[in-house]
Coordinates of C-alpha atoms and ligand atoms in Angstrom, one line a residue:
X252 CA -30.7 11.3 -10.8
X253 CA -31.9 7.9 -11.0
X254 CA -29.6 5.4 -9.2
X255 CA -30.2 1.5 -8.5
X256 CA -27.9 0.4 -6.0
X257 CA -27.2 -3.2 -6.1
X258 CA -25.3 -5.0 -3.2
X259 CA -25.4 -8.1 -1.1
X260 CA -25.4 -6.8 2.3
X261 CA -26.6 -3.3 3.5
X262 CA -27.9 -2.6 7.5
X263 CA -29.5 -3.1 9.0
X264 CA -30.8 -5.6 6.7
X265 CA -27.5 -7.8 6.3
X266 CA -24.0 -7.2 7.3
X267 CA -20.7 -8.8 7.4
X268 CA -18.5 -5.8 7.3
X269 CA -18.3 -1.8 6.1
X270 CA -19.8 -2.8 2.8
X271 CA -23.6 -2.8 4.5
X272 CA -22.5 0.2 6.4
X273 CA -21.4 2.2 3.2
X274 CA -24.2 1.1 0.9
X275 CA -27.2 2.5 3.2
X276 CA -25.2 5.4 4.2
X277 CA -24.3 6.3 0.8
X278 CA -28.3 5.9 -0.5
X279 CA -29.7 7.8 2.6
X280 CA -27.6 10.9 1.7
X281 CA -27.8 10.7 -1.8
X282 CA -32.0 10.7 -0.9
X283 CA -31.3 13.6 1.2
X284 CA -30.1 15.7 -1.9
X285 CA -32.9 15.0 -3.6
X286 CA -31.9 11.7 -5.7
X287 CA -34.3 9.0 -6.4
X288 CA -32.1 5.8 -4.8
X289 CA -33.5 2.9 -4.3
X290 CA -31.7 -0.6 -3.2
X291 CA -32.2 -4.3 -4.5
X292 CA -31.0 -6.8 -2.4
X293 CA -31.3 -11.0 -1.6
X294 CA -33.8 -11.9 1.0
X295 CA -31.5 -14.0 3.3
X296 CA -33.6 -16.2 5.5
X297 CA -32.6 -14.0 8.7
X298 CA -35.0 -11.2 6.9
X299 CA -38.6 -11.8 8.8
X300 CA -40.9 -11.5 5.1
X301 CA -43.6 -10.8 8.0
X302 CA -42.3 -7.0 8.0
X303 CA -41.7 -6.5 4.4
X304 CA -44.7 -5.8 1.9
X305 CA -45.2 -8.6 -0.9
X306 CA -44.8 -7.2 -4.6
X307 CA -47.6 -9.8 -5.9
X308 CA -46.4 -10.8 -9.0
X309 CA -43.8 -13.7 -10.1
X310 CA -40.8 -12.5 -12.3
X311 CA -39.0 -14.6 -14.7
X312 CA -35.5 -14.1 -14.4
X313 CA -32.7 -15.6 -16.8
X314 CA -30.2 -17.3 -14.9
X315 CA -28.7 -20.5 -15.5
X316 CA -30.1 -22.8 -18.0
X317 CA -33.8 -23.1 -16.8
X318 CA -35.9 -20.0 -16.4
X319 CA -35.6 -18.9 -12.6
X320 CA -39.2 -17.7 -11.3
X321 CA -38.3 -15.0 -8.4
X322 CA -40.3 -12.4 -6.1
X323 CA -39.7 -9.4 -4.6
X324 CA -40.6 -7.8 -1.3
X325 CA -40.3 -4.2 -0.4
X326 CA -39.1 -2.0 2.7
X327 CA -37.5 0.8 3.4
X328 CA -34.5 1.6 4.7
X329 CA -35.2 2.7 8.3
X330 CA -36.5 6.3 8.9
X331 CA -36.1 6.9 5.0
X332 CA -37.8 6.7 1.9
X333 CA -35.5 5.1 0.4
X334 CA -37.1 1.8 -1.2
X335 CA -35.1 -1.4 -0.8
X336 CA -36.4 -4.3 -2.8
X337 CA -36.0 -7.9 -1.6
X338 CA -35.1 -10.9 -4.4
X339 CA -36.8 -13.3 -2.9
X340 CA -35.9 -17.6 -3.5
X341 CA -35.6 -19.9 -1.6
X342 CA -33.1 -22.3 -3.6
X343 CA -30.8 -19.1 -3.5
X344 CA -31.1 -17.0 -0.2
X345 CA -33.4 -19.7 1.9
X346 CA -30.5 -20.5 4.2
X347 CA -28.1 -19.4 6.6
X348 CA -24.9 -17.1 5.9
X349 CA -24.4 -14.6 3.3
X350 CA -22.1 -16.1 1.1
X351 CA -21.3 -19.1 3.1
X352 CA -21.0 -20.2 6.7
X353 CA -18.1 -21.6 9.0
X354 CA -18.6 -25.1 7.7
X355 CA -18.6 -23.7 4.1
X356 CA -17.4 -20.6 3.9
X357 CA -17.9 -19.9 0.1
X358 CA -21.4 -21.4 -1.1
X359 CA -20.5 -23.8 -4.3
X360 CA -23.5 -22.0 -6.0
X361 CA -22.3 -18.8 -5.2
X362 CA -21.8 -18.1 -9.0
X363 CA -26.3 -18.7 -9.5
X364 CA -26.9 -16.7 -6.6
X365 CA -25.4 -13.7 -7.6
X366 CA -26.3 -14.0 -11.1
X367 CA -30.0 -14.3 -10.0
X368 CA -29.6 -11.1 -8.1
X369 CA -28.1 -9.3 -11.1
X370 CA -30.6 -10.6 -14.0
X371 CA -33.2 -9.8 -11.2
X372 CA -32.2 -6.2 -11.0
X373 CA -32.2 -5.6 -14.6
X374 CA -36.5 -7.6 -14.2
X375 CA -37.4 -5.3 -11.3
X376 CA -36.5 -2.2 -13.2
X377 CA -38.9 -3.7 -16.5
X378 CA -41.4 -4.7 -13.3
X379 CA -41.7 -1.2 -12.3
X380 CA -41.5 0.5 -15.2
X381 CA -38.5 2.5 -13.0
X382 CA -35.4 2.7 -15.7
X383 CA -32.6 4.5 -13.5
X384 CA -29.7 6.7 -14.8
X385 CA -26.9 4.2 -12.5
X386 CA -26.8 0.6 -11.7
X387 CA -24.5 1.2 -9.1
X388 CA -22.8 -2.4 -8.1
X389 CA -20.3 -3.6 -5.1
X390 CA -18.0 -6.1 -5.0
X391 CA -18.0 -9.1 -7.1
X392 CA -21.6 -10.3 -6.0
X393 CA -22.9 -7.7 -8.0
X394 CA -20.3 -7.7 -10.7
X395 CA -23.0 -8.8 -13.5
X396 CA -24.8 -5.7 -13.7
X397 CA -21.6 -4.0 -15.8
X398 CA -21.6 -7.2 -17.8
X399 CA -25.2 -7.4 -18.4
X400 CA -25.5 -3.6 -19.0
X401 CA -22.3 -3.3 -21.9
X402 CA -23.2 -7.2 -23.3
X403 CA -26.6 -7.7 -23.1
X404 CA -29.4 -5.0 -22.2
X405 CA -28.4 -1.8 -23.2
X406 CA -30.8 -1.1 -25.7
X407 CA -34.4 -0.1 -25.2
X408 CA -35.2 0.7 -21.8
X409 CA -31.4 0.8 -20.9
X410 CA -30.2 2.4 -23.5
X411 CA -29.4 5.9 -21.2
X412 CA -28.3 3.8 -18.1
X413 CA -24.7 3.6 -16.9
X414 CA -22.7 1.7 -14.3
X415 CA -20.6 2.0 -12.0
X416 CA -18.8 -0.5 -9.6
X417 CA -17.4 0.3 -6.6
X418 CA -14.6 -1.9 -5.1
X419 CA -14.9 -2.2 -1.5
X420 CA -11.9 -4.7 -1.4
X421 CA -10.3 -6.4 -4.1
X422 CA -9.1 -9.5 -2.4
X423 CA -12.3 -11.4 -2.6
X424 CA -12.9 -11.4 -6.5
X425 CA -15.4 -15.2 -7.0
X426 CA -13.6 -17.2 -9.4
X427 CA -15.1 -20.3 -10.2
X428 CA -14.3 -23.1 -12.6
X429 CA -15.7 -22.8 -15.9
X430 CA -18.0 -26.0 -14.8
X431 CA -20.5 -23.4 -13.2
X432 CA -20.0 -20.7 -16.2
X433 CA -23.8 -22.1 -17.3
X434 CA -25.2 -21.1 -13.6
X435 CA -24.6 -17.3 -15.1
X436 CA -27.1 -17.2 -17.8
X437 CA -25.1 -15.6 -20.0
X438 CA -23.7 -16.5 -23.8
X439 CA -20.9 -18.6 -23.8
X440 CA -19.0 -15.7 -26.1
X441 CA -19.2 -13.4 -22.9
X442 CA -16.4 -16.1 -21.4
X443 CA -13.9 -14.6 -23.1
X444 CA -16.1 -11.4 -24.6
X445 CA -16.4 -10.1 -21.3
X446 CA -13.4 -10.2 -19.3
X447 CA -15.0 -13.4 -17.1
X448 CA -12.3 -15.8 -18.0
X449 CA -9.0 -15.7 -15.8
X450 CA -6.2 -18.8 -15.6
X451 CA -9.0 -21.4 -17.0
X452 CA -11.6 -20.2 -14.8
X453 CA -13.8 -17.0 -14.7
X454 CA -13.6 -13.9 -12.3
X455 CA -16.9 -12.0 -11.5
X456 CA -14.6 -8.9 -10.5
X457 CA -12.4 -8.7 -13.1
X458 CA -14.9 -8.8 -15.4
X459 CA -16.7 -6.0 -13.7
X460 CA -13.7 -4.0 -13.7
X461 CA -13.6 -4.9 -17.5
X462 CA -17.0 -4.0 -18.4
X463 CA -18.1 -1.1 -15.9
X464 CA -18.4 2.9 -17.3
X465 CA -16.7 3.8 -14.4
X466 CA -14.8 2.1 -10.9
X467 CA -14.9 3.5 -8.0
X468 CA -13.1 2.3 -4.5
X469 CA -13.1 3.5 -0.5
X470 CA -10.2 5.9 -0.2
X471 CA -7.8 7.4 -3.0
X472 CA -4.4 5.7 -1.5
X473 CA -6.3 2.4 -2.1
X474 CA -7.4 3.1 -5.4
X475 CA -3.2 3.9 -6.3
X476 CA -2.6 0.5 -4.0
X477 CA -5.0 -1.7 -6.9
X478 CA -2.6 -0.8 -9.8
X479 CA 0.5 -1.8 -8.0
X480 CA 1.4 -5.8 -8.0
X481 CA 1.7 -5.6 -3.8
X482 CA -1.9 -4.8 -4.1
X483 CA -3.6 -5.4 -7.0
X484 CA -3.8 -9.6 -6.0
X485 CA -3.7 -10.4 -10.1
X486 CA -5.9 -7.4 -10.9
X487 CA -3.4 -4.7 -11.0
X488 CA -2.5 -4.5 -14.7
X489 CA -6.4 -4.4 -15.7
X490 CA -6.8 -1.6 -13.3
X491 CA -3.6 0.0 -14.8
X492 CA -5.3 -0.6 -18.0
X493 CA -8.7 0.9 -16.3
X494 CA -6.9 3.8 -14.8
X495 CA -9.4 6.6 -16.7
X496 CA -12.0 5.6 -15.1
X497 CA -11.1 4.3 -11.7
X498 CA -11.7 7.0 -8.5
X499 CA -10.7 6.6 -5.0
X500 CA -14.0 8.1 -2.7
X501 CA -13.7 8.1 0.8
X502 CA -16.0 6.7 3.0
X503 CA -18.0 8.8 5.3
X504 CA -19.8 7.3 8.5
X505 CA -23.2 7.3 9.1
X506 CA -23.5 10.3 12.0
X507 CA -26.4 9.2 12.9
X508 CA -25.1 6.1 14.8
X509 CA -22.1 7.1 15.1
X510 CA -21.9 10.1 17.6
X511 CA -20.9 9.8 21.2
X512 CA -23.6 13.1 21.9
X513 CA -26.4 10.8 21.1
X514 CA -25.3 7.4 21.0
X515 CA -27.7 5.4 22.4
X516 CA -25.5 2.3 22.7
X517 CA -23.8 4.0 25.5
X518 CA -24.2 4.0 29.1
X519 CA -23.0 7.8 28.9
X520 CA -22.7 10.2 26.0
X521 CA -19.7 13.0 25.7
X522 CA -18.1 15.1 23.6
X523 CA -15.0 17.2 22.5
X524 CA -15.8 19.8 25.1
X525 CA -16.8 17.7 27.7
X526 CA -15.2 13.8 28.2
X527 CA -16.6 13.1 31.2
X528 CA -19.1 10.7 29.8
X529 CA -15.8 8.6 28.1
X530 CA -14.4 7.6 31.8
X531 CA -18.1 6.0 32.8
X532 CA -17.9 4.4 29.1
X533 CA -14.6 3.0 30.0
X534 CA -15.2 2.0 33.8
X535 CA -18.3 0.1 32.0
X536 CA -16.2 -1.5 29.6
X537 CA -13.9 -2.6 31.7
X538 CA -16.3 -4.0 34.0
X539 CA -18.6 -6.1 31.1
X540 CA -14.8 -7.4 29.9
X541 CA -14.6 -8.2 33.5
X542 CA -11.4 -6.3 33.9
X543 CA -10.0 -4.1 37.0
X544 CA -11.9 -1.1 36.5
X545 CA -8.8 0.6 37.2
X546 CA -8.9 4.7 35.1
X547 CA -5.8 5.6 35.2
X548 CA -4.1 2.3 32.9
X549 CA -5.0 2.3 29.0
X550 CA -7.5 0.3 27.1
X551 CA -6.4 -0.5 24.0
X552 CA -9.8 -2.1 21.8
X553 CA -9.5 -3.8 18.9
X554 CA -13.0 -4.8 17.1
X555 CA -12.4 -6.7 13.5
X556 CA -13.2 -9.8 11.2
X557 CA -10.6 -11.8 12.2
X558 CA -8.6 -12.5 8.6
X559 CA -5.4 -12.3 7.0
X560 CA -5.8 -8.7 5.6
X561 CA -6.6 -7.5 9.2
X562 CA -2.9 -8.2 10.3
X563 CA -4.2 -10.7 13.0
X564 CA -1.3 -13.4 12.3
X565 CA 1.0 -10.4 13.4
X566 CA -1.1 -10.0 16.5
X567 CA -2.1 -13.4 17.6
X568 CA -0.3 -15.7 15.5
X569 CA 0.7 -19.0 17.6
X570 CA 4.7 -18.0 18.6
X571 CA 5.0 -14.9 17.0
X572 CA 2.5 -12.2 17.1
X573 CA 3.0 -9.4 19.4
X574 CA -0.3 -10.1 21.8
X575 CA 2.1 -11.8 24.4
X576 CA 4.4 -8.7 25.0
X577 CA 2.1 -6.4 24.4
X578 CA 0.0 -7.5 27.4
X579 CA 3.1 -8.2 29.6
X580 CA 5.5 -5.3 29.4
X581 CA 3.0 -2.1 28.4
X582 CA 1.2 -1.4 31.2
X583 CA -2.2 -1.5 29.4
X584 CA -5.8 -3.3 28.9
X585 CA -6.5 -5.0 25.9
X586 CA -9.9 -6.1 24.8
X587 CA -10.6 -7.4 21.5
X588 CA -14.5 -8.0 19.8
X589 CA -14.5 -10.6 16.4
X590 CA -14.9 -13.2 15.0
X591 CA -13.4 -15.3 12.0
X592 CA -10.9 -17.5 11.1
X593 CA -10.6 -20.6 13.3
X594 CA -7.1 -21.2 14.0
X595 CA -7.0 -17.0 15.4
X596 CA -10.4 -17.7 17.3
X597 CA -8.7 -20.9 19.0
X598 CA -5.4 -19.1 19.9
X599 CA -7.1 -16.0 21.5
X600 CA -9.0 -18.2 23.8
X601 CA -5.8 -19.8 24.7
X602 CA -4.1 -16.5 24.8
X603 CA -7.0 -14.8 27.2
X604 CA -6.1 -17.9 30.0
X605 CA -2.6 -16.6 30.3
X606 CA -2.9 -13.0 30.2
X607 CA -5.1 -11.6 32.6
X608 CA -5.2 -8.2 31.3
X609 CA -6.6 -9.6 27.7
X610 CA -10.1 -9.9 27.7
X611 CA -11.6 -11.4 24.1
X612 CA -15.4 -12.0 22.9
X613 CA -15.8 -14.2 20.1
X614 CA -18.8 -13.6 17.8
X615 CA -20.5 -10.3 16.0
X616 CA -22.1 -7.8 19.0
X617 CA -23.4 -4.3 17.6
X618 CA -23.7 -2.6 21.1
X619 CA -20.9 -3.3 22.3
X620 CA -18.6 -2.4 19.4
X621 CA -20.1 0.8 20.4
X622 CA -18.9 0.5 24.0
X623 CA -15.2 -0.7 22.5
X624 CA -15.1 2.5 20.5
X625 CA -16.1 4.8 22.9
X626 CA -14.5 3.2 26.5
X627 CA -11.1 2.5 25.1
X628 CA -8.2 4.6 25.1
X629 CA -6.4 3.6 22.3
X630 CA -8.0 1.3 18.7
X631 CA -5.2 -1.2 17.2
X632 CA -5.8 -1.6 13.2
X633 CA -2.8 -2.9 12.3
X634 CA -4.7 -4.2 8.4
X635 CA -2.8 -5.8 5.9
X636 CA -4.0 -3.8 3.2
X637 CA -7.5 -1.9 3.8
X638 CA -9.7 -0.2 1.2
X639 CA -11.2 2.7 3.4
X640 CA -12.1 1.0 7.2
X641 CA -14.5 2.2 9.2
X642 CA -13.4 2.0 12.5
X643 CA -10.6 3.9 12.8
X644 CA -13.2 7.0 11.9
X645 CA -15.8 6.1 14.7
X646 CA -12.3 5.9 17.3
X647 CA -11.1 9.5 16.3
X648 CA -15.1 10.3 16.6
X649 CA -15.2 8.9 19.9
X650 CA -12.1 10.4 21.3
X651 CA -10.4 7.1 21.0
X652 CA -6.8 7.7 19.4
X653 CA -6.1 4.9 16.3
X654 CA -2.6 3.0 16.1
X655 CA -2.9 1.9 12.6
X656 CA -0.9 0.6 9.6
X657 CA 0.1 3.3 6.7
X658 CA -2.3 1.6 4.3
X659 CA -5.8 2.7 2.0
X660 CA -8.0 4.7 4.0
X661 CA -5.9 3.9 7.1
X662 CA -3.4 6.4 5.6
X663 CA -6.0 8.9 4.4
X664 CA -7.7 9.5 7.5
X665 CA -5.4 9.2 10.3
X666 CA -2.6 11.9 10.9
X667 CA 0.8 11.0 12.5
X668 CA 1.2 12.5 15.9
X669 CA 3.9 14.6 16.3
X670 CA 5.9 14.9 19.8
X671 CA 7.1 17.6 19.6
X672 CA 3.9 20.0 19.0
X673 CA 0.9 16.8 20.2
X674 CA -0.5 17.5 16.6
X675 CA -2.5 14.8 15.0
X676 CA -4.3 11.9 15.6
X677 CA -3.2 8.9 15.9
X678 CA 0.0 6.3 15.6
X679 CA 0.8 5.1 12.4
X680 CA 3.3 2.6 11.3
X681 CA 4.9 1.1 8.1
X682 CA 6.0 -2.4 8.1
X683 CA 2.8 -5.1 8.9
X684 CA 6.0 -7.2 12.0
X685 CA 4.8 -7.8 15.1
X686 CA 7.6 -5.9 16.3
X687 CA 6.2 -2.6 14.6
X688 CA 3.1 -3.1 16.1
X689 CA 5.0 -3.7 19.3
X690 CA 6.7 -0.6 19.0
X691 CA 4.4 1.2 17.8
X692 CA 1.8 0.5 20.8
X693 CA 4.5 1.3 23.2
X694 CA 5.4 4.7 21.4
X695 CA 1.3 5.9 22.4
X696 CA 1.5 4.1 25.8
X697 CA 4.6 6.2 26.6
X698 CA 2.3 9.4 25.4
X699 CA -0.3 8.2 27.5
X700 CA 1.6 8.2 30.5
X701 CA 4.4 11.3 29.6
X702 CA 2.1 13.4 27.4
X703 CA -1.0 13.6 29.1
X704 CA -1.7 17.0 26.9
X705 CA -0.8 15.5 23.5
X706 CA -3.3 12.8 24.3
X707 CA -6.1 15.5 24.9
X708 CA -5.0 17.9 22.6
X709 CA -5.1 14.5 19.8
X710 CA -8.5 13.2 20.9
X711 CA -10.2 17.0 20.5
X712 CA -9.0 16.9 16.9
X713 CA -10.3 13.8 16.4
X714 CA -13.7 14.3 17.6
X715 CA -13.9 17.1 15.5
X716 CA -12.8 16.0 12.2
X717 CA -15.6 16.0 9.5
X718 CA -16.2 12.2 8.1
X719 CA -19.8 12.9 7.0
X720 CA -20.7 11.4 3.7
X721 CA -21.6 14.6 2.5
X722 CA -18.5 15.1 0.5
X723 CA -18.2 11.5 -0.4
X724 CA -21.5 12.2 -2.3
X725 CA -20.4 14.9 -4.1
X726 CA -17.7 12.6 -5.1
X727 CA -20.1 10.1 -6.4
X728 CA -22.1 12.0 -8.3
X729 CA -19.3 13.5 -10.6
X730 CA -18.6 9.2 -11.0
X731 CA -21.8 9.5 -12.0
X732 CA -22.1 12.0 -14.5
X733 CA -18.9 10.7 -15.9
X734 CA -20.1 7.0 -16.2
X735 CA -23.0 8.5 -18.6
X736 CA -21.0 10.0 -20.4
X737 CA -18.6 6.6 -20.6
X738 CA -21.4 4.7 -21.1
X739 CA -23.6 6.3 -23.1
X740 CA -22.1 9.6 -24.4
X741 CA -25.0 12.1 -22.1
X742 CA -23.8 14.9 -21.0
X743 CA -25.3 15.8 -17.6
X744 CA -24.4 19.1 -18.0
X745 CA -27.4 19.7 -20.3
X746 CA -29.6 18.3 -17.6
X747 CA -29.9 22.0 -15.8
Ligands
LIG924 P1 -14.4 -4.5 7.0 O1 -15.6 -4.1 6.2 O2 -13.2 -4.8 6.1 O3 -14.6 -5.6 8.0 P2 -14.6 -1.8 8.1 O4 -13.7 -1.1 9.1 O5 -14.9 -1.1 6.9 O6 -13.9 -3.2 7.8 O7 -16.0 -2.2 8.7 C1 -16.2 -3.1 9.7 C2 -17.5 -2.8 10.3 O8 -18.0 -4.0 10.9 C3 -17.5 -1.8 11.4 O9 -18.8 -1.2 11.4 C4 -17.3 -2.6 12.7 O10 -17.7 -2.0 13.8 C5 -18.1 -3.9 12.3 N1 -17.6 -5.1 13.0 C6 -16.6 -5.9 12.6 N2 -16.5 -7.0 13.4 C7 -17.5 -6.8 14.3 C8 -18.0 -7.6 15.4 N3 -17.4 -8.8 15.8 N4 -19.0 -7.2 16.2 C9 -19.6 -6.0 15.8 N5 -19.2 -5.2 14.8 C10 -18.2 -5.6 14.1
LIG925 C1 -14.5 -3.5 2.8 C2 -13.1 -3.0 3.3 C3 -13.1 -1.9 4.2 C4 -14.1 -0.8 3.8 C5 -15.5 -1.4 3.6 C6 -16.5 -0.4 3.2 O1 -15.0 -4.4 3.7 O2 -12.3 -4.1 3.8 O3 -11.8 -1.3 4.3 O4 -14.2 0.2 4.8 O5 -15.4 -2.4 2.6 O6 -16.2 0.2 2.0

């Protein structure tokens, strides 16, 4: 098959969370069975043009009210052929931040730069002569390419593409007032024609959701969690409506990067049959966190975005989050790697000068989110609400047992432990208190010091389990052959 991914971050290009991880992984193993993926994505002003190759050729592309004159540039994804093309302008990606910075977190032309990226797609594929079978979008930067594809361009060249959207988390959806609608390029019957418009203003994902063959997210529990009003943030009864064609996948993790045998990130590498390498990982962490490198007392790591739907307010909120007790009655290190929202960033500096056992570092640090996962004991996830999460798949990986909530992928991956027989693999609670984190951390802390056994018998099982994206491919691809068949009435079955 043919498939254009379309997506606003992917590594190791541009990242701010799983969505860059998932979109590369996803491509390189859908390459590796053979399918001709390629990537289009912005080239944000961190992306040196020096080590891309130029396409020489100036494409008109139809956004907003004045034709917008684009380029691309060309790489691959790294140790690949898989092709990612660069949308190159510098009125739209020429800046700092992905979709906004501290100062401003959501870009006021957010709505043009997207839709330059999306009518840009649609140019490439006429530039190349490349027509694909998917236009495969994520998330509402990319939510154009359903609309474009059912409203405006499929006929001609298009006329045997499909899309699919997958839905890495519905909370960030881009609604704008219908002031910017013009920035979109589109006809002003597509407001309503569409599915843009939503309370007076428009909604890039729910029109998406509206207009895409099929709709995919991370994990199945998530996918039941969109269609209830808990979780659907406004968007539930169009899912509900959308319920044919919406899938729950699960993310995989990219094994390359993520394997404590080979990791290269790490000052020693183990595995399930030997953990030897784990206690220098964890002496080392302790010492760059400048911590007593003491073995015998539990690290518990945290590494996250610090927003709402991570649970932090429950963690470190001023007066009532758990941090405080946690650090004073458990017995246990705590070290924590993110970086977000202001107020949490402020409190957890003034949280590390009282508790000498908490150990925080503000900002985004690749290696040593390695070093969290594989030195710690225990990984706290205590999310809100969380499509698929990656994290709590590298801990289990690395031998590093998860306390998480019972939410999305949280609850798909991770199996309650069980005292009596020490099966499963991690600690999972229900309600999003401080006090069931609280308890929760102190139920593994008394296993770490009582059950010694459980613990090892819980991290072999972890390291073992099988989150390669191979079967998360084979889930996309019947999304795919179904979306053609949405979309366009093929049948992929005559393909063979
Ligand atoms: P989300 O995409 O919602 O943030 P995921 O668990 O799917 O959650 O993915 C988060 C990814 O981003 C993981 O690869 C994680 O290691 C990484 N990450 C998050 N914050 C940081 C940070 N401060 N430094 C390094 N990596 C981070
Ligand atoms: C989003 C979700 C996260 C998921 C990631 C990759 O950022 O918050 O749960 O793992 O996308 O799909």
């Amino acid at each position: 098959m043919k498939i254009l991914m379309v997506t606003s971050e992917a590594v190791p290009f541009a990242k701010t969370g799983g969505l860059a991880d998932a979109v590369s992984a996803l491509s390189l193993n859908l390459k590796k069975m053979g399918h001709d993926v390629r990537i289009v994505m912005p080239r944000y002003y961190k992306i040196d043009r020096a080590k891309l190759k130029p396409i020489e050729a100036a494409i008109k592309v139809h956004a907003g009210t004045e034709p917008t004159w684009v380029k691309f540039y060309e790489s691959l994804l790294p140790d690949s052929k898989v092709p990612v093309y660069f949308i190159d302008h510098e009125g739209c990606y020429g800046r700092d931040g992905i979709y906004g910075t501290k100062w401003e977190p959501d870009f006021g032309d957010n709505p043009y730069r997207a839709a330059v990226l999306c009518h840009g797609a649609f140019e490439l594929c006429r530039y190349l002569g490349w027509y694909p079978d998917i236009m495969h979008a994520h998330d509402w930067f990319t939510c154009l390419i359903p609309v474009l594809l059912r409203n405006v361009c499929r006929n001609g060249y298009f006329a045997h593409t499909a899309s699919v959207l997958t839905i890495h988390n519905l909370g960030y959806q881009g609604v704008y007032g219908k002031d910017k609608f013009p920035a979109l390029g589109l006809d002003w019957n597509l407001y309503y024609g569409a599915g843009l418009e939503h309370n007076g203003a428009f909604n890039f994902l729910q029109a998406g959701i509206s207009c895409a063959d099929m709709i995919t997210t991370v994990s199945p529990t998530y996918a039941w969690e969109m269609s209830t009003p808990e979780g659907g943030f406004g968007l539930d009864g169009l899912i509900r409506v959308r319920s044919d064609a919406v899938r729950g996948v699960l993310n995989g993790c990219d094994l390359e990067t993520w394997n404590p045998k080979t990791d290269k990130l790490l000052p020693a590498n183990f595995d399930h049959k030997d953990l030897s390498g784990k206690a220098i990982c964890k002496k080392e962490l302790q010492s760059v966190f400048g911590l007593p490198e003491v073995p015998n007392l539990p690290v518990v790591g945290m590494v996250t975005r610090l927003a709402d739907q991570k649970g932090i307010a429950e963690v470190f909120g001023p007066g009532y989050g758990c941090l405080y007790s946690l650090c004073n009655n458990l017995g246990l290190q705590f070290v924590l790697l993110g970086s977000g929202e202001k107020w949490c960033e402020d409190e957890i500096q003034a949280l590390e000068a009282k508790l000498p056992n908490f150990k925080a570092k503000l900002g985004y640090d690749e290696k040593l989110s390695h070093l969290i996962e594989a030195g710690s004991d225990f990984f706290l996830m205590p999310s809100r609400y969380e499509p698929c999460g990656l994290n709590q798949m590298y801990s289990m990986l690395y031998g590093t047992l998860p306390i998480v909530r019972r939410t999305g992928g949280l609850a798909d991956t991770v199996e309650q432990y069980n005292e009596q027989t020490g099966e499963g693999t991690g600690f999972l609670f229900d309600a999003l208190t401080p006090g069931a984190i609280y308890d929760t951390v102190g139920w593994a802390m008394y296993a770490y010091y009582n059950q010694k056994d459980h613990i090892k018998k819980m991290q072999k099982k972890g390291m073992q389990k099988n989150f390669s994206w191979e079967q998360s491919v084979n889930g996309y691809l019947d999304v795919y052959s179904q979306a053609l068949m949405n979309g366009c009435g093929i049948n992929t079955a005559d393909w063979k």
